[in-house]
PDB file of C-alpha atoms and ligand atoms in Angstrom:
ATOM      1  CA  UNK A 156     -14.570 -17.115  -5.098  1.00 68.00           C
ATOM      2  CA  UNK A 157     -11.665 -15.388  -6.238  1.00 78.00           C
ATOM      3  CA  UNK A 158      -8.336 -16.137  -5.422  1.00 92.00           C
ATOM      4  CA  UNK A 159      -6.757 -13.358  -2.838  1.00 97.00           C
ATOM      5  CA  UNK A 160      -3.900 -11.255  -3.987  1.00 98.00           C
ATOM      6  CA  UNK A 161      -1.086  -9.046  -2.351  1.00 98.00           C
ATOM      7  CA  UNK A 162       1.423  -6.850  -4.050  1.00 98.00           C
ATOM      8  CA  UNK A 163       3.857  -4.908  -1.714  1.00 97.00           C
ATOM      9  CA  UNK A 164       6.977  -2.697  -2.396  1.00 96.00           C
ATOM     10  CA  UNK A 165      10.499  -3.932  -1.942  1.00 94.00           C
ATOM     11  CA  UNK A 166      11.828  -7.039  -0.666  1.00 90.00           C
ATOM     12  CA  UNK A 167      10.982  -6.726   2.926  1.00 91.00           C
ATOM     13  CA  UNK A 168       7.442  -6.757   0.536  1.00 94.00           C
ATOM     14  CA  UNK A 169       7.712 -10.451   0.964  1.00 96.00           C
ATOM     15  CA  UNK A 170       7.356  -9.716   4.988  1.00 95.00           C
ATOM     16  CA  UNK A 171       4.000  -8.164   4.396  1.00 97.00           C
ATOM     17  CA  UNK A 172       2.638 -10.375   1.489  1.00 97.00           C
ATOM     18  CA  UNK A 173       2.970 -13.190   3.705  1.00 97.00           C
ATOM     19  CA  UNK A 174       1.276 -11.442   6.515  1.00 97.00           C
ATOM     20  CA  UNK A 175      -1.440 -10.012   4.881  1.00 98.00           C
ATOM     21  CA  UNK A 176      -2.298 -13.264   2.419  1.00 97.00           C
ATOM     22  CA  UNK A 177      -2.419 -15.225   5.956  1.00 97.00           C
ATOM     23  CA  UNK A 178      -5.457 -13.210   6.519  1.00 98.00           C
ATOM     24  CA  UNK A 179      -6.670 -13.124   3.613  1.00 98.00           C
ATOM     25  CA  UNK A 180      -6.983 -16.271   3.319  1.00 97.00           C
ATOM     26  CA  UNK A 181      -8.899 -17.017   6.281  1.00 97.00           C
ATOM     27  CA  UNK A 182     -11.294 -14.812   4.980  1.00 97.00           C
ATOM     28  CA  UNK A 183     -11.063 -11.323   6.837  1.00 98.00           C
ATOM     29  CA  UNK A 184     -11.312  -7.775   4.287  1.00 98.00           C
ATOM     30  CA  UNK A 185      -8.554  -6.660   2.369  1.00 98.00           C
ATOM     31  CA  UNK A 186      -8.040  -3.034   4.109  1.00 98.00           C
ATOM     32  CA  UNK A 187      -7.327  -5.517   7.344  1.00 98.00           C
ATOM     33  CA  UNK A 188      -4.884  -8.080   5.503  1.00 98.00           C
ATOM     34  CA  UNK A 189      -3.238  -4.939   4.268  1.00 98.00           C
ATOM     35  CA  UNK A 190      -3.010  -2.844   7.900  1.00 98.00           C
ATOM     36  CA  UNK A 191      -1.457  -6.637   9.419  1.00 98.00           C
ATOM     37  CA  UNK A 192       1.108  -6.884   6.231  1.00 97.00           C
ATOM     38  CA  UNK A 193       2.614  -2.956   6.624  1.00 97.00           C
ATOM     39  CA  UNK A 194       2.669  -3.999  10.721  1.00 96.00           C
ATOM     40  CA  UNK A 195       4.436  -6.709  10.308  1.00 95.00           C
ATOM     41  CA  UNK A 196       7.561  -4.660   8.615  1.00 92.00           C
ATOM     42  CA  UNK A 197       6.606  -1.583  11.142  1.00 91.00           C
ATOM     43  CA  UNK A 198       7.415  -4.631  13.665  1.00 88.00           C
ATOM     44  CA  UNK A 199      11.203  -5.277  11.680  1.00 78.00           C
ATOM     45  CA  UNK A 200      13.803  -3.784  13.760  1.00 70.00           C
ATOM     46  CA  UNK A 201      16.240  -3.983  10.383  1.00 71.00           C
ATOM     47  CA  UNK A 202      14.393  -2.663   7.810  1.00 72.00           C
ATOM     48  CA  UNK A 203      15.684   1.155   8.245  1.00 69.00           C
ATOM     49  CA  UNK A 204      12.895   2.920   6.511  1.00 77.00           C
ATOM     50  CA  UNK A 205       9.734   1.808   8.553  1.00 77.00           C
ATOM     51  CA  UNK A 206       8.398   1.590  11.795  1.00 76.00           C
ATOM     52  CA  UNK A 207      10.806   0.434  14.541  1.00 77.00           C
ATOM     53  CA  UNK A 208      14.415   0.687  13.330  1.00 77.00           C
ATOM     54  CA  UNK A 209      13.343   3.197  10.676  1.00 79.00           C
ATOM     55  CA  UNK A 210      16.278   5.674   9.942  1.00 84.00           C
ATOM     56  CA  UNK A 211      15.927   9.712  11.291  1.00 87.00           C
ATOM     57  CA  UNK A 212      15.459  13.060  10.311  1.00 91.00           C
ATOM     58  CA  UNK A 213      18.304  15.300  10.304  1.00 90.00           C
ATOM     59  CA  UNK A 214      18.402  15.884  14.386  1.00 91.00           C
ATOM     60  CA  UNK A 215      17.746  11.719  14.288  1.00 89.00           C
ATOM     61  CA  UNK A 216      14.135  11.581  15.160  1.00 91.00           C
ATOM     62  CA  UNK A 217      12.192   8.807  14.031  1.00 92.00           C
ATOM     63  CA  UNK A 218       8.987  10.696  12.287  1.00 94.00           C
ATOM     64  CA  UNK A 219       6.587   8.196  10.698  1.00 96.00           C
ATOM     65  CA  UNK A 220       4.003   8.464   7.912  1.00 97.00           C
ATOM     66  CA  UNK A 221       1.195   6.612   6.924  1.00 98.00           C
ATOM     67  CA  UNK A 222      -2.410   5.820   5.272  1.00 98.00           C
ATOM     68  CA  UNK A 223      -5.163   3.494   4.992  1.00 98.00           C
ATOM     69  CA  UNK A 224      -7.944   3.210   2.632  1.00 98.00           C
ATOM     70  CA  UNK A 225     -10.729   0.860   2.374  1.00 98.00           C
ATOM     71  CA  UNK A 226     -11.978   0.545  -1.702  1.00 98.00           C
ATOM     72  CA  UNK A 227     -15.595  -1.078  -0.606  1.00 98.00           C
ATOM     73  CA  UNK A 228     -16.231   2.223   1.213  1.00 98.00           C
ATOM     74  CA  UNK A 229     -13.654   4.662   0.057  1.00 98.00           C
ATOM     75  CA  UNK A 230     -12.999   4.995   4.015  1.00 98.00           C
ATOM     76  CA  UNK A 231      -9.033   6.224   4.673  1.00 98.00           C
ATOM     77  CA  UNK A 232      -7.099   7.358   7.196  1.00 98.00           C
ATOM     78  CA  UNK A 233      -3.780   9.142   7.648  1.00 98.00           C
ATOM     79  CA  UNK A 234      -1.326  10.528  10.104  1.00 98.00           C
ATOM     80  CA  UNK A 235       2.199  12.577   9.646  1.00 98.00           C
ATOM     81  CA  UNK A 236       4.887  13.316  11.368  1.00 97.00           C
ATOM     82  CA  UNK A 237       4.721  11.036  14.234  1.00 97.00           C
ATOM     83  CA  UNK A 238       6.819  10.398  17.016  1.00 96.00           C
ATOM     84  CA  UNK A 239       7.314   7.446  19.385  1.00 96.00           C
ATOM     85  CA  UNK A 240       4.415   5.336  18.044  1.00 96.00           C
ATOM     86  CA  UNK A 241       5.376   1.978  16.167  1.00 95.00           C
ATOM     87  CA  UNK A 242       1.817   1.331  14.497  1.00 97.00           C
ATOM     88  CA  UNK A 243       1.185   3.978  12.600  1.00 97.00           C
ATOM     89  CA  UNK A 244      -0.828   2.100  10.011  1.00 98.00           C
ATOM     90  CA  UNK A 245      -3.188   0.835  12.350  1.00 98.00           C
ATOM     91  CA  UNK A 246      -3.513   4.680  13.630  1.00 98.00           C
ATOM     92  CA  UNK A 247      -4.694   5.757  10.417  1.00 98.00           C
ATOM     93  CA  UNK A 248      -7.256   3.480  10.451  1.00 98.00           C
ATOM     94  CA  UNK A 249      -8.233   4.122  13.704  1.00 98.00           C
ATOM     95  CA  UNK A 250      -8.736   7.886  12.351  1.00 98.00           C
ATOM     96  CA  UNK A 251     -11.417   7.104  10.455  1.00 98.00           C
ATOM     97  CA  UNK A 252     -13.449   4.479  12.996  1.00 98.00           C
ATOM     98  CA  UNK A 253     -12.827   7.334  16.018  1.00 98.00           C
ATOM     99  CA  UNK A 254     -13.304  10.829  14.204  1.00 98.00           C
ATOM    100  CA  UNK A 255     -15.062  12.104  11.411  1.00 98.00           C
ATOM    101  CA  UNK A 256     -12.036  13.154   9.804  1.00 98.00           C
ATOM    102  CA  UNK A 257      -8.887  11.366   7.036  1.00 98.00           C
ATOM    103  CA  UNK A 258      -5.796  13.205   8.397  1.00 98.00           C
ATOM    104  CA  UNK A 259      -3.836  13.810  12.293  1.00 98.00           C
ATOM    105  CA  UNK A 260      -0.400  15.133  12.444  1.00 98.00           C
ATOM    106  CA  UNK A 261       2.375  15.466  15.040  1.00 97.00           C
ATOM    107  CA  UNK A 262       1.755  16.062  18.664  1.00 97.00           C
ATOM    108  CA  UNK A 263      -1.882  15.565  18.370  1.00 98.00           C
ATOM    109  CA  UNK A 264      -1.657  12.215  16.423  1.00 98.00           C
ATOM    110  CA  UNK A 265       0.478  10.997  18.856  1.00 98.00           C
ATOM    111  CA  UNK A 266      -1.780  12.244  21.810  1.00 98.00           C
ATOM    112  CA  UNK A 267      -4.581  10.465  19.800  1.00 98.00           C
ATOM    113  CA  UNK A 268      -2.568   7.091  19.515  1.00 98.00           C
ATOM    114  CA  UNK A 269      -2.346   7.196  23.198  1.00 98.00           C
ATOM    115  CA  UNK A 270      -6.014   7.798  23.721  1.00 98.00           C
ATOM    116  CA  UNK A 271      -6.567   5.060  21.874  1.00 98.00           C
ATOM    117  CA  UNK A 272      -4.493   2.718  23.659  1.00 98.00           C
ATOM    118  CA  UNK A 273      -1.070   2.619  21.104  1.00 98.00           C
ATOM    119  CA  UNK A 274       2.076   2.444  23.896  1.00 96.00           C
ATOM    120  CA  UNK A 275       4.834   4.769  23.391  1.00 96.00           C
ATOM    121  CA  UNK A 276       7.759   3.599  22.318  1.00 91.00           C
ATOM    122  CA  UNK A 277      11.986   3.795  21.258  1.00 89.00           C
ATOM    123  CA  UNK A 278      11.911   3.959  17.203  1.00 87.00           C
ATOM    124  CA  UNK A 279      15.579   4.151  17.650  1.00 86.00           C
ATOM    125  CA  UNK A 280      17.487   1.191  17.969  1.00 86.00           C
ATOM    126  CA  UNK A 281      21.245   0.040  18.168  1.00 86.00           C
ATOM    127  CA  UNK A 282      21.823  -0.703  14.588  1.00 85.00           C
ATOM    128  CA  UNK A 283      19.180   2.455  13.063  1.00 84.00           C
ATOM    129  CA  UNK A 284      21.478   4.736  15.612  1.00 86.00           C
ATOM    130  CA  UNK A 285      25.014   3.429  14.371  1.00 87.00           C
ATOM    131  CA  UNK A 286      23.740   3.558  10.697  1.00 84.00           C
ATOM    132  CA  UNK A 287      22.275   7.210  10.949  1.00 85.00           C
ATOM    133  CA  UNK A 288      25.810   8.598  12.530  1.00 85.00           C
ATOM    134  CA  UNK A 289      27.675   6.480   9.730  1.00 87.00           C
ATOM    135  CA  UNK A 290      25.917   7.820   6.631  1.00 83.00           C
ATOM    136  CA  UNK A 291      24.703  11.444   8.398  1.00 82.00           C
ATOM    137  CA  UNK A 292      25.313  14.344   5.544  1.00 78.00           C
ATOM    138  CA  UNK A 293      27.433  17.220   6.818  1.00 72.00           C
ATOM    139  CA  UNK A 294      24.898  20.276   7.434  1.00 65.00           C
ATOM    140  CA  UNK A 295      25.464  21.938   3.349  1.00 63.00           C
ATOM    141  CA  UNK A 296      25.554  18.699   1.773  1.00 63.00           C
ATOM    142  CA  UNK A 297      22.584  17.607  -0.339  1.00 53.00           C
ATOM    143  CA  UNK A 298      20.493  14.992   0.935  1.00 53.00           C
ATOM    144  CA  UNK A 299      20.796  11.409   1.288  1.00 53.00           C
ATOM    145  CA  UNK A 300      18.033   9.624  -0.445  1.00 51.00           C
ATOM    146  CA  UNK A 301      17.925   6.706   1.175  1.00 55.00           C
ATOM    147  CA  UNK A 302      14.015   5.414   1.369  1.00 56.00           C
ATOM    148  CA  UNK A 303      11.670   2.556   1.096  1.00 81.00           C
ATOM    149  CA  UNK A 304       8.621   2.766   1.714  1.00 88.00           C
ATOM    150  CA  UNK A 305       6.017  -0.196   2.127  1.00 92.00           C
ATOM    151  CA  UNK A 306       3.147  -0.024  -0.314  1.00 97.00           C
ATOM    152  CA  UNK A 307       0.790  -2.922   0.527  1.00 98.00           C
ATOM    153  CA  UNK A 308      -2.234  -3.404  -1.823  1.00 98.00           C
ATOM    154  CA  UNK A 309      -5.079  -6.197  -1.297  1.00 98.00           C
ATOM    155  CA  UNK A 310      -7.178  -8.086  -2.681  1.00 98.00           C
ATOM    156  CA  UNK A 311      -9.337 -10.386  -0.551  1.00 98.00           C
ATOM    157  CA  UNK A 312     -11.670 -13.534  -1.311  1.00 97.00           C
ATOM    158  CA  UNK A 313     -14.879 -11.389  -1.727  1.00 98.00           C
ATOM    159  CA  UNK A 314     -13.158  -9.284  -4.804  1.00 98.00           C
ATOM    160  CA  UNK A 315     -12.324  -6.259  -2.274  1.00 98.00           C
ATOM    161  CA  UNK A 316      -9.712  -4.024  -2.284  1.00 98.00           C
ATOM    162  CA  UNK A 317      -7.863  -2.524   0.709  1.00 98.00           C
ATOM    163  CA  UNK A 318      -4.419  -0.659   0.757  1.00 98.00           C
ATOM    164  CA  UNK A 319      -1.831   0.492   3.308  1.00 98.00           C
ATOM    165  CA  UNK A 320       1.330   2.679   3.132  1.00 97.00           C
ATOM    166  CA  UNK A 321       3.824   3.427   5.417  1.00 96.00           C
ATOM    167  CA  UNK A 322       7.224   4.908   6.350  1.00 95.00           C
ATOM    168  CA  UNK A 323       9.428   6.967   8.493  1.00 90.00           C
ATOM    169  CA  UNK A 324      10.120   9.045   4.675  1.00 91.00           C
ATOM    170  CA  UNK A 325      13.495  10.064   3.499  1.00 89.00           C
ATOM    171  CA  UNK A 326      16.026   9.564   5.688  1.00 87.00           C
ATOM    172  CA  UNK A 327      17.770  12.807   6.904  1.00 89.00           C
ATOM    173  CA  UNK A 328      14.659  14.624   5.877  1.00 91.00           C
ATOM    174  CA  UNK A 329      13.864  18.323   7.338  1.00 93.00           C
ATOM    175  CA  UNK A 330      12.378  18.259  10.639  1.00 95.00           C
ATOM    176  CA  UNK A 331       8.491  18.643   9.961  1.00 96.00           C
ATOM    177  CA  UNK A 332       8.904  17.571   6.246  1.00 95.00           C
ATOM    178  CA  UNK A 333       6.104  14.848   4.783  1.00 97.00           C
ATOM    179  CA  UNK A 334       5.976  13.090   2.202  1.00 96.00           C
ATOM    180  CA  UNK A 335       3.463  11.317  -0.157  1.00 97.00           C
ATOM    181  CA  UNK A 336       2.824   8.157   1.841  1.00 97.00           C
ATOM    182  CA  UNK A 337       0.137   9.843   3.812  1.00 98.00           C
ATOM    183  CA  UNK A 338      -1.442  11.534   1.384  1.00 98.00           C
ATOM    184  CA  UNK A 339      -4.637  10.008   0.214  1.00 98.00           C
ATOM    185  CA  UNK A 340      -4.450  10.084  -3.704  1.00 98.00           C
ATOM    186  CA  UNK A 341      -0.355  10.506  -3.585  1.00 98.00           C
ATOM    187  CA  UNK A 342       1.100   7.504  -1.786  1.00 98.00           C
ATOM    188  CA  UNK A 343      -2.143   5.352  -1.894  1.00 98.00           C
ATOM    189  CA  UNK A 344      -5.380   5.321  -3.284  1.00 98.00           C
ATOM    190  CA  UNK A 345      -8.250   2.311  -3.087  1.00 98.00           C
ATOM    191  CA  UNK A 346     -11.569   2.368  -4.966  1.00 98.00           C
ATOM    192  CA  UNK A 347     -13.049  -1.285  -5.938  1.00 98.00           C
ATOM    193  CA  UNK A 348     -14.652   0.377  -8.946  1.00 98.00           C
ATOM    194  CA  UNK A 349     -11.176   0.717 -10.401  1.00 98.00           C
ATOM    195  CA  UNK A 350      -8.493  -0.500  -8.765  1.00 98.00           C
ATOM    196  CA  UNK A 351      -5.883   0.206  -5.975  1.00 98.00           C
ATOM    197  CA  UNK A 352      -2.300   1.907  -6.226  1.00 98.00           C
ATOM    198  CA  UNK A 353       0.582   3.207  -4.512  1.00 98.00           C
ATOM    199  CA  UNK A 354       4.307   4.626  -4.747  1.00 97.00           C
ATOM    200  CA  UNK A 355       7.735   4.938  -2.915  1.00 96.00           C
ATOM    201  CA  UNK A 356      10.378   6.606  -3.955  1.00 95.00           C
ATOM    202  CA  UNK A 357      11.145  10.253  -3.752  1.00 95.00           C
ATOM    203  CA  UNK A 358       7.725  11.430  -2.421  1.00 96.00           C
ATOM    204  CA  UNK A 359       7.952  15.386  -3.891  1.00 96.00           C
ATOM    205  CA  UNK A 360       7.898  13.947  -6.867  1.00 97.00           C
ATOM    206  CA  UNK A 361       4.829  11.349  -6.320  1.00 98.00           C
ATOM    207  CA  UNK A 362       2.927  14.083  -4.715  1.00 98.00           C
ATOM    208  CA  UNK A 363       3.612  16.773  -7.767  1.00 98.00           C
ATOM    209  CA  UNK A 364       1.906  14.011 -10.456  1.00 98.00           C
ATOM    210  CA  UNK A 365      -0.766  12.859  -7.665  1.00 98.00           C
ATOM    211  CA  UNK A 366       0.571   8.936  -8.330  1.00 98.00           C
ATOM    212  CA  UNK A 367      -2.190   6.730  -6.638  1.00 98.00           C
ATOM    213  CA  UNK A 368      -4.902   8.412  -7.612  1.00 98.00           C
ATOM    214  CA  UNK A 369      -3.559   9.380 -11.441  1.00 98.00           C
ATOM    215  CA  UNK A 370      -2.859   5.345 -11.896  1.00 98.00           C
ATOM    216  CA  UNK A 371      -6.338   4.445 -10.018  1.00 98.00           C
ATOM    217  CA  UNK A 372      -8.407   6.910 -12.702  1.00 98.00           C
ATOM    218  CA  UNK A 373      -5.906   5.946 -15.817  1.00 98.00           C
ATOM    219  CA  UNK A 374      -7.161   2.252 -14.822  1.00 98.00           C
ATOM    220  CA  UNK A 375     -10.857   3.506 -14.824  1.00 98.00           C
ATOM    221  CA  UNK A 376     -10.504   4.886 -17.875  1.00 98.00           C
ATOM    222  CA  UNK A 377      -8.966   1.417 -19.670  1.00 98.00           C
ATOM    223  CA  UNK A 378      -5.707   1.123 -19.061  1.00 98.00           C
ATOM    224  CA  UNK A 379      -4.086  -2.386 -17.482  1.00 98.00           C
ATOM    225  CA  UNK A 380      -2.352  -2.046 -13.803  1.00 98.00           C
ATOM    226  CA  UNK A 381       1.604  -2.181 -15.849  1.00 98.00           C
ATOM    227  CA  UNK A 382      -0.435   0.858 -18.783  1.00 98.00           C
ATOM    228  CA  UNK A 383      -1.326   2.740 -15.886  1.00 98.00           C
ATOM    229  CA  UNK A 384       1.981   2.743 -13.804  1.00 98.00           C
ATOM    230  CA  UNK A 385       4.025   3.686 -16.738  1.00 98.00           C
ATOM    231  CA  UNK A 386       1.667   5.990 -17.714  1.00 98.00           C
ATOM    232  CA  UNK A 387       2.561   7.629 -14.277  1.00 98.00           C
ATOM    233  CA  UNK A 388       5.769   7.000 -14.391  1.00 98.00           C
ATOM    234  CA  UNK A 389       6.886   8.641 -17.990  1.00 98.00           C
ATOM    235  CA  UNK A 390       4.809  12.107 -16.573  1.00 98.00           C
ATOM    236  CA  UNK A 391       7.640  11.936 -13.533  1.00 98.00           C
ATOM    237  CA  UNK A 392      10.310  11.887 -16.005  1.00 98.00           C
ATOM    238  CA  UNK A 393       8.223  14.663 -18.520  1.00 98.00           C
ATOM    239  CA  UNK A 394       8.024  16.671 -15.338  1.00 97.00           C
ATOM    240  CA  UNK A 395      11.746  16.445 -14.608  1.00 97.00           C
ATOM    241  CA  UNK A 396      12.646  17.090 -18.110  1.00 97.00           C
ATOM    242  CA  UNK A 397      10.627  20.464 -18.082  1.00 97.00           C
ATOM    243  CA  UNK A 398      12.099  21.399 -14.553  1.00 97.00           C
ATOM    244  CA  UNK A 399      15.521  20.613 -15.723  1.00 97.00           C
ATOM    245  CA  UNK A 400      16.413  18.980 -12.965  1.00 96.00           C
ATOM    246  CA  UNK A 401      17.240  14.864 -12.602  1.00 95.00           C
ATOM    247  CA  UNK A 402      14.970  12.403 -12.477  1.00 97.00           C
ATOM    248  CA  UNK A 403      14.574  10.976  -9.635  1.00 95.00           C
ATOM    249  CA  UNK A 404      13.516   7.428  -8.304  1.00 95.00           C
ATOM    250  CA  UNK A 405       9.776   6.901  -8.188  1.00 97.00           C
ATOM    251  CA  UNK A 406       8.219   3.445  -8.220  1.00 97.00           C
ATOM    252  CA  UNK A 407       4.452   2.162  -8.383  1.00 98.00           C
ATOM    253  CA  UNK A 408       2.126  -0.925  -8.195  1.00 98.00           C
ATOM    254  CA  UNK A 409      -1.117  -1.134  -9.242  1.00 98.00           C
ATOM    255  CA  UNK A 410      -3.703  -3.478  -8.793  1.00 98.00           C
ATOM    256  CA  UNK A 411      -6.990  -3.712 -10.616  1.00 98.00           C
ATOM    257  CA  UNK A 412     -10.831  -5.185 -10.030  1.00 98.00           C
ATOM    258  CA  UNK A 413      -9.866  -8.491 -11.382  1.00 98.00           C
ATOM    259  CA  UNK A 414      -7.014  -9.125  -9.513  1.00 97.00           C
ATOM    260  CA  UNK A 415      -4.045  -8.389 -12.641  1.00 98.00           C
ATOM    261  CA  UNK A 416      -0.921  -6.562 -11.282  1.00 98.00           C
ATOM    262  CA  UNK A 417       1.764  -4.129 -12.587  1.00 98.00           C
ATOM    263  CA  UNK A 418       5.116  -2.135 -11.802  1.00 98.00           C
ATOM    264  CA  UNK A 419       6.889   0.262 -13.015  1.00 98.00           C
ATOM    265  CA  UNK A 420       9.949   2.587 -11.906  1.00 98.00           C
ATOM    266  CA  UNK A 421      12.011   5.110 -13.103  1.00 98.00           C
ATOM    267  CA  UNK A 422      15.653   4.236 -14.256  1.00 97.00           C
ATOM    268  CA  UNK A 423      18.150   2.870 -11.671  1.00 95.00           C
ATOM    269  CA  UNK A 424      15.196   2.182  -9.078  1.00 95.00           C
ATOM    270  CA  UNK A 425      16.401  -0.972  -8.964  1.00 94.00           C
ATOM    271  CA  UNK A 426      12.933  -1.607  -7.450  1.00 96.00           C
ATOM    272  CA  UNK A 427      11.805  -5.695  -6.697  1.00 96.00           C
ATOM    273  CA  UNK A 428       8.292  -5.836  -5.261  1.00 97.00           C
ATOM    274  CA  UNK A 429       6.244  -9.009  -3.736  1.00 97.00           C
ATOM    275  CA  UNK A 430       3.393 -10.630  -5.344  1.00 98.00           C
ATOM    276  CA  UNK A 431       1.082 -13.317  -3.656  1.00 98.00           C
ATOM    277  CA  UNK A 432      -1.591 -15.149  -5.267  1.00 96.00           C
ATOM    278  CA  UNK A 433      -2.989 -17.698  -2.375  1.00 85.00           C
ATOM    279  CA  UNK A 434      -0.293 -19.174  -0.288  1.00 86.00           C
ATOM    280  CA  UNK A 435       2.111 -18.290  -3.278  1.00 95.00           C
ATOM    281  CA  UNK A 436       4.264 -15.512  -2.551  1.00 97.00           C
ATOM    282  CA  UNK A 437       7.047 -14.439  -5.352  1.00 97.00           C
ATOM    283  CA  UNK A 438       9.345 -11.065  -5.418  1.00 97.00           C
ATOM    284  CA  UNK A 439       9.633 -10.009  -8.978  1.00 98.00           C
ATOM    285  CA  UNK A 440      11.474  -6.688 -10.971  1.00 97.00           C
ATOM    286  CA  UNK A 441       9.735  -3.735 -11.677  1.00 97.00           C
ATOM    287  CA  UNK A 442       9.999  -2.494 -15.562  1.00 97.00           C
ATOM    288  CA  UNK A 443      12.321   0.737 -15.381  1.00 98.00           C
ATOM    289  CA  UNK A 444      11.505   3.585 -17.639  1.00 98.00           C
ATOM    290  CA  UNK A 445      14.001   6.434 -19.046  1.00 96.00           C
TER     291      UNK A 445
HETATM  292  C1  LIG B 253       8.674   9.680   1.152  1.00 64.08           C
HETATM  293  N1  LIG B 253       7.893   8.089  -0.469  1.00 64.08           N
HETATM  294  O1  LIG B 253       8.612  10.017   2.331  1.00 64.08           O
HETATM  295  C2  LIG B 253       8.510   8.232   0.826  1.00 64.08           C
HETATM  296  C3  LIG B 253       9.829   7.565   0.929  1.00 64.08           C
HETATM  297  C4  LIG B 253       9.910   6.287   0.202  1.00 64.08           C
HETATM  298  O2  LIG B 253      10.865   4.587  -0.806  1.00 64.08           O
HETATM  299  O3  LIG B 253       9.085   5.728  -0.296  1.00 64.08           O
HETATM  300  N2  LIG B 253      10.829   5.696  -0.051  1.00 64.08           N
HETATM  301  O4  LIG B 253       8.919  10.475   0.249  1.00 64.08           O
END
């Protein structure tokens, strides 16, 4: 039986690794392990880019992203722009068990989360409030990328893959603006025939090389999990070397059939992910690229 795996973005990675492998290894599906490991940092009041605590738009709304997708089954689920409701990976998911459809937005996701029994609730708190009004841009200054987004991709003791993604997206973004973390094939993409993947970073950029589901296809085609991230990542620098503009920080994980990992990020990312392997949990550096 093989042995279950996690990898997750960031630090706060090591929140959801050890949430997720918990499951995992009493047995339940990846896409499961993965949904409880992004809740558990939705559930963080200080981690200022997801769920509760996550930082605001540019009028300081708390809009949240996210996507599920289920690599036995090729089942996912995704909502945008959502207000006032905590678990938004768990919503996804519960878009493709309730309706026929992948993708809710906005008002209507959030009238479906409450048909379906998700409470309202504050996104704000204290310390996200104090730290939007300390770092707010004034109204013609570029924006503030701060970000960090929770990737969390799964492998559980039957060889199945499962991945979730979510966010509340760049902080100060555009009221209405979404990113790549719930876009099926951008932020995330699952398929156990080969492999699972996912981003954070600057999500324009993710979505204009279609990350997940370039890295999941590069794997089909041969290349290892690290290949087929910086395989992705050296088209977001070709693409910002043709644009003329800077490039900008993108990060990915990849996970393949057999259980191997890889990273990779674009220079100055600084990005650390979480690996667990059983009960094992480690948070290692991502390979930048320039
Ligand atoms: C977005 N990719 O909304 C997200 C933000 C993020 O690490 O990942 N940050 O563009």
């Amino acid at each position: 039986m093989p042995e279950p795996v996690v990898i997750a973005t960031w630090p706060f990675g090591k929140i959801a690794a050890e949430a997720a492998s918990k499951l995992l290894l009493a047995g339940k599906p990846a896409i499961d392990a993965a949904v409880a490991g992004a809740q558990a940092v939705e559930d963080d009041g200080t981690t200022r880019s997801v769920g509760f605590g996550g930082i605001g738009n540019r009028i300081g709304t708390v809009s949240l992203d996210s996507c599920v997708m289920d690599g036995r089954t090729l089942d996912c689920g995704s909502v945008a722009g959502v207000e006032n409701i905590r678990h938004v990976a768990a919503l996804a998911k519960r878009v493709y068990e309730k309706t026929p459809h992948v993708m809710l937005v906005g008002e209507w996701a959030r009238i479906f989360a409450i048909q379906n029994g998700f409470p309202l609730d504050t996104l704000n708190t204290p310390g996200s409030v104090a730290d939007w009004e300390k770092n707010r841009p004034k109204p013609d200054e570029p924006h503030v990328l701060g970000h960090d987004t929770v990737t969390v991709l799964a492998q559980d003791m039957k060889g199945h893959l499962g991945g979730a993604c979510t966010t509340s997206g760049l902080a100060y973004k555009v009221p209405g603006r979404v990113g790549d973390s719930p876009i099926i094939g951008c932020g995330l993409y699952v398929d156990d025939t080969a492999g699972a993947a996912g981003g954070t970073g600057v999500g324009e950029e993710i979505i204009r090389v279609v990350g997940a589901m370039f890295i999941v296809e590069q794997m089909r085609a041969g290349k290892t999990p690290q290949e087929a991230t910086e395989a992705a990542i050296q088209r977001v620098i070709a693409n910002a070397g043709r644009r003329g503009v800077h490039v900008a920080s993108v990060c990915f994980l990849a996970l393949d059939p057999k259980g191997n990992v890889g990273a990779a990020c674009t220079k100055g990312s600084n990005f650390t992910y979480a690996v667990a392997r059983g009960a094992k949990i480690e948070l290692l550096k991502s390979k930048e690229l320039s």
